[in-house]
CSV table of C-alpha atoms in Angstrom, one decimal:
chain,number,residue,atom,x,y,z
E,289,MET,CA,183.8,162.9,140.0
E,290,SER,CA,181.7,160.0,139.0
E,291,PRO,CA,178.1,160.8,137.9
E,292,VAL,CA,175.3,160.2,140.4
E,293,LEU,CA,173.1,157.3,139.3
E,294,PHE,CA,169.5,157.4,140.5
E,295,LEU,CA,167.6,154.2,141.0
E,296,SER,CA,164.7,154.1,138.6
E,297,PHE,CA,161.6,152.1,137.7
E,298,GLN,CA,162.2,152.1,134.0
E,299,THR,CA,159.5,149.5,134.0
E,300,THR,CA,156.2,148.2,132.6
E,301,ILE,CA,153.1,148.6,134.6
E,302,ILE,CA,149.5,147.8,133.7
E,303,ALA,CA,146.0,147.9,135.3
E,304,VAL,CA,142.7,146.7,133.8
E,305,GLU,CA,139.1,146.8,135.0
E,306,PHE,CA,136.6,143.9,134.8
E,307,ASP,CA,133.1,143.5,136.2
E,308,GLY,CA,133.8,143.1,139.9
E,309,GLY,CA,137.4,144.2,140.3
E,310,VAL,CA,140.7,145.0,138.7
E,311,VAL,CA,143.9,143.3,137.7
E,312,ILE,CA,147.3,145.1,138.3
E,313,GLY,CA,150.6,143.9,136.9
E,314,SER,CA,154.2,144.9,136.6
E,315,ASP,CA,157.7,143.6,135.9
E,316,SER,CA,160.3,143.6,138.7
E,317,ARG,CA,163.6,145.2,137.4
E,318,VAL,CA,165.1,148.2,139.1
E,319,SER,CA,168.0,149.9,137.3
E,320,ALA,CA,170.6,152.6,138.0
E,321,GLY,CA,171.9,153.8,134.7
E,322,GLU,CA,172.7,150.7,132.7
E,323,ALA,CA,173.1,148.5,135.8
E,324,VAL,CA,170.4,146.3,137.1
E,325,VAL,CA,170.4,146.7,140.9
E,326,ASN,CA,167.3,144.6,141.8
E,327,ARG,CA,165.8,141.8,139.8
E,328,VAL,CA,162.7,141.1,141.9
E,329,PHE,CA,161.4,144.3,143.3
E,330,ASN,CA,157.6,144.4,143.8
E,331,LYS,CA,156.3,147.6,142.1
E,332,LEU,CA,152.7,147.0,143.2
E,333,ALA,CA,152.3,149.0,146.4
E,334,PRO,CA,149.2,148.5,148.5
E,335,VAL,CA,147.8,151.8,149.9
E,336,HIS,CA,144.8,150.2,151.5
E,337,ASP,CA,143.3,146.7,151.7
E,338,LYS,CA,141.8,146.8,148.2
E,339,ILE,CA,143.6,149.8,146.6
E,340,TYR,CA,147.0,149.5,144.9
E,341,CYS,CA,149.5,151.9,143.2
E,342,ALA,CA,151.6,150.6,140.3
E,343,LEU,CA,154.9,152.5,140.4
E,344,SER,CA,157.2,153.8,137.7
E,345,GLY,CA,159.7,156.6,137.4
E,346,SER,CA,162.3,157.4,140.1
E,347,ALA,CA,162.2,154.6,142.7
E,348,ALA,CA,162.6,157.0,145.6
E,349,ASP,CA,159.9,159.4,144.4
E,350,ALA,CA,157.4,156.7,143.5
E,351,GLN,CA,157.8,154.9,146.8
E,352,ALA,CA,157.6,158.2,148.7
E,353,VAL,CA,154.3,159.0,147.0
E,354,ALA,CA,152.9,155.6,147.7
E,355,ASP,CA,154.0,155.8,151.4
E,356,MET,CA,152.3,159.2,151.8
E,357,VAL,CA,149.1,157.9,150.2
E,358,HIS,CA,149.1,154.8,152.4
E,359,TYR,CA,149.4,156.9,155.5
E,360,TYR,CA,146.6,159.3,154.5
E,361,MET,CA,144.3,156.4,153.5
E,362,GLU,CA,144.7,154.8,156.9
E,363,VAL,CA,143.8,158.0,158.6
E,364,HIS,CA,141.0,158.7,156.3
E,365,SER,CA,139.4,155.3,156.8
E,366,VAL,CA,139.6,155.7,160.6
E,367,GLU,CA,137.9,159.1,160.3
E,368,MET,CA,135.2,157.8,158.0
E,369,GLY,CA,134.7,154.6,159.8
E,370,ALA,CA,134.7,152.8,156.5
E,371,PRO,CA,137.1,151.7,153.8
E,372,PRO,CA,138.2,154.6,151.5
E,373,LEU,CA,137.2,155.0,147.9
E,374,VAL,CA,139.6,154.3,145.1
E,375,LEU,CA,138.9,157.8,143.8
E,376,ALA,CA,140.1,159.3,147.1
E,377,ALA,CA,143.5,157.5,146.7
E,378,ALA,CA,143.7,158.6,143.1
E,379,ASN,CA,143.0,162.3,144.1
E,380,LEU,CA,145.7,162.1,146.7
E,381,VAL,CA,148.2,160.8,144.1
E,382,LYS,CA,147.1,163.5,141.7
E,383,GLY,CA,147.6,166.3,144.3
E,384,ILE,CA,151.0,165.1,145.4
E,385,SER,CA,152.2,164.6,141.8
E,386,TYR,CA,151.0,168.0,140.7
E,387,LYS,CA,152.4,169.8,143.8
E,388,TYR,CA,155.8,168.3,143.3
E,389,LYS,CA,155.9,168.0,139.6
E,390,GLU,CA,159.1,170.0,139.3
E,391,GLU,CA,160.9,168.0,141.9
E,392,MET,CA,159.7,164.4,141.3
E,393,VAL,CA,159.8,161.9,138.5
E,394,ALA,CA,157.0,159.5,139.2
E,395,HIS,CA,154.0,158.1,137.4
E,396,LEU,CA,151.6,156.0,139.4
E,397,ILE,CA,148.5,154.1,138.2
E,398,VAL,CA,145.9,153.8,141.0
E,399,ALA,CA,143.6,150.8,140.9
E,400,GLY,CA,141.3,149.0,143.2
E,401,TRP,CA,137.8,148.1,144.3
E,402,ASP,CA,135.3,149.9,146.5
E,403,GLN,CA,131.7,149.4,147.5
E,404,LYS,CA,130.5,152.5,145.6
E,405,ASN,CA,132.0,152.1,142.2
E,406,GLY,CA,133.4,148.6,142.0
E,407,GLY,CA,136.7,148.1,140.1
E,408,GLN,CA,138.4,151.2,138.9
E,409,VAL,CA,141.6,152.2,137.2
E,410,TYR,CA,143.0,155.8,137.3
E,411,GLY,CA,145.9,157.3,135.5
E,412,THR,CA,147.6,160.2,137.3
E,413,LEU,CA,150.4,161.3,135.0
E,414,GLY,CA,151.6,164.8,135.6
E,415,GLY,CA,149.0,165.6,138.2
E,416,MET,CA,146.0,164.8,136.1
E,417,ILE,CA,143.4,162.2,136.9
E,418,THR,CA,141.5,160.1,134.3
E,419,ARG,CA,139.5,156.9,134.8
E,420,GLN,CA,140.2,154.3,132.1
E,421,PRO,CA,139.2,150.8,131.4
E,422,PHE,CA,142.9,149.9,131.3
E,423,ALA,CA,146.1,151.9,131.7
E,424,ILE,CA,149.8,151.1,131.0
E,425,GLY,CA,152.9,153.0,131.9
E,426,GLY,CA,156.7,152.9,132.2
E,427,SER,CA,159.4,152.6,129.5
E,428,GLY,CA,158.1,149.2,128.4
E,429,SER,CA,154.7,150.5,127.6
E,430,THR,CA,155.9,152.1,124.4
E,431,TYR,CA,156.4,148.7,122.9
E,432,ILE,CA,152.9,147.3,123.6
E,433,TYR,CA,150.4,150.1,122.7
E,434,GLY,CA,149.6,148.2,119.5
E,435,TYR,CA,149.1,145.0,121.4
E,436,VAL,CA,146.9,146.3,124.1
E,437,ASP,CA,144.7,148.4,121.7
E,438,SER,CA,144.1,145.4,119.5
E,439,VAL,CA,143.5,142.8,122.2
E,440,PHE,CA,141.5,144.7,124.9
E,441,LYS,CA,137.8,144.2,124.6
E,442,PRO,CA,135.2,145.7,127.0
E,443,GLY,CA,133.5,143.1,129.2
E,444,MET,CA,136.4,140.8,129.5
E,445,SER,CA,136.3,138.3,132.4
E,446,LYS,CA,138.7,138.2,135.4
E,447,GLU,CA,140.6,135.4,133.8
E,448,GLN,CA,140.8,137.2,130.5
E,449,CYS,CA,142.1,140.3,132.2
E,450,GLU,CA,144.7,138.4,134.1
E,451,LYS,CA,145.9,136.8,130.8
E,452,PHE,CA,145.9,140.1,129.1
E,453,ALA,CA,148.0,141.7,131.8
E,454,VAL,CA,150.5,138.9,131.9
E,455,HIS,CA,150.9,138.8,128.1
E,456,ALA,CA,151.3,142.6,127.9
E,457,VAL,CA,154.0,142.7,130.5
E,458,SER,CA,155.8,139.7,129.1
E,459,LEU,CA,155.9,141.3,125.6
E,460,ALA,CA,157.3,144.5,127.0
E,461,MET,CA,160.0,142.6,129.0
E,462,GLY,CA,161.0,140.9,125.8
E,463,ARG,CA,161.7,144.2,124.0
E,464,ASP,CA,162.5,146.8,126.7
E,465,GLY,CA,166.0,146.4,128.2
E,466,SER,CA,164.8,148.3,131.4
E,467,SER,CA,162.0,145.8,132.0
E,468,GLY,CA,162.6,142.3,133.2
E,469,GLY,CA,162.7,139.8,136.1
E,470,VAL,CA,159.4,138.3,137.2
E,471,ILE,CA,155.8,139.4,136.7
E,472,TYR,CA,153.9,140.5,139.8
E,473,LEU,CA,150.1,140.2,139.4
E,474,VAL,CA,147.4,141.3,141.9
E,475,THR,CA,143.7,140.7,141.4
E,476,VAL,CA,141.4,142.8,143.6
E,477,THR,CA,137.7,142.0,144.1
E,478,LYS,CA,135.1,142.6,146.8
E,479,ASP,CA,136.3,139.3,148.4
E,480,GLY,CA,139.9,140.6,148.8
E,481,THR,CA,143.2,140.5,146.9
E,482,LYS,CA,145.0,137.6,145.3
E,483,GLU,CA,148.7,138.0,144.6
E,484,ASN,CA,150.6,135.9,142.1
E,485,ILE,CA,154.2,135.8,140.8
E,486,ILE,CA,155.0,134.5,137.3
E,487,SER,CA,158.6,133.6,136.9
E,488,GLY,CA,161.0,131.5,134.9
E,489,ASN,CA,159.5,129.3,132.2
E,490,SER,CA,156.0,130.3,133.3
E,491,ILE,CA,156.5,133.7,131.7
E,492,PRO,CA,155.0,133.4,128.1
E,493,HIS,CA,157.2,134.2,125.2
E,494,PHE,CA,156.0,136.4,122.3
E,495,TYR,CA,156.0,133.6,119.8
E,496,ASN,CA,153.6,131.6,122.0
E,497,LEU,CA,151.0,134.3,122.4
């Protein structure tokens, strides 16, 4: 009998805060074992107008968590009569991740903007919750810890954060065989969201950084 191959986001995801919002980025490769089954999958899942989850781990598990959080955020915003807080979405992800930690393989970074706390980034690995100025995840993240630690500086502008995210993901894509495709980038501010796709020759190479 052939072994069962699970679709996975062996991936690179990143989110970074700036004064007034957040930048979220990811690669787009989805794999099953050693096979690439999707080259251009968007791993940045909106759970509300200005709140996103960056997905890694099992594709089915991560998407299921994002779908559940999206549903609860819609209901929560109707009940409150106002847009939900980013922390509320992060707490939901934390609760689901912890409750099903033995059954699921999923790591989500929650990032977004709200009226109370501005731009926020939360890591939720293993059912914990920590707010960080930036967060990285996925198999490609192991290749770029040195880069992000050396380049990140508090108080970076929106443009600097976008450049930081693109360079980090492109470096990981150059080293990690499970990361690749295009770079999806979302910038969230009080004015809304801006989505961008970096592909082909627009993806920077490590020797040009």
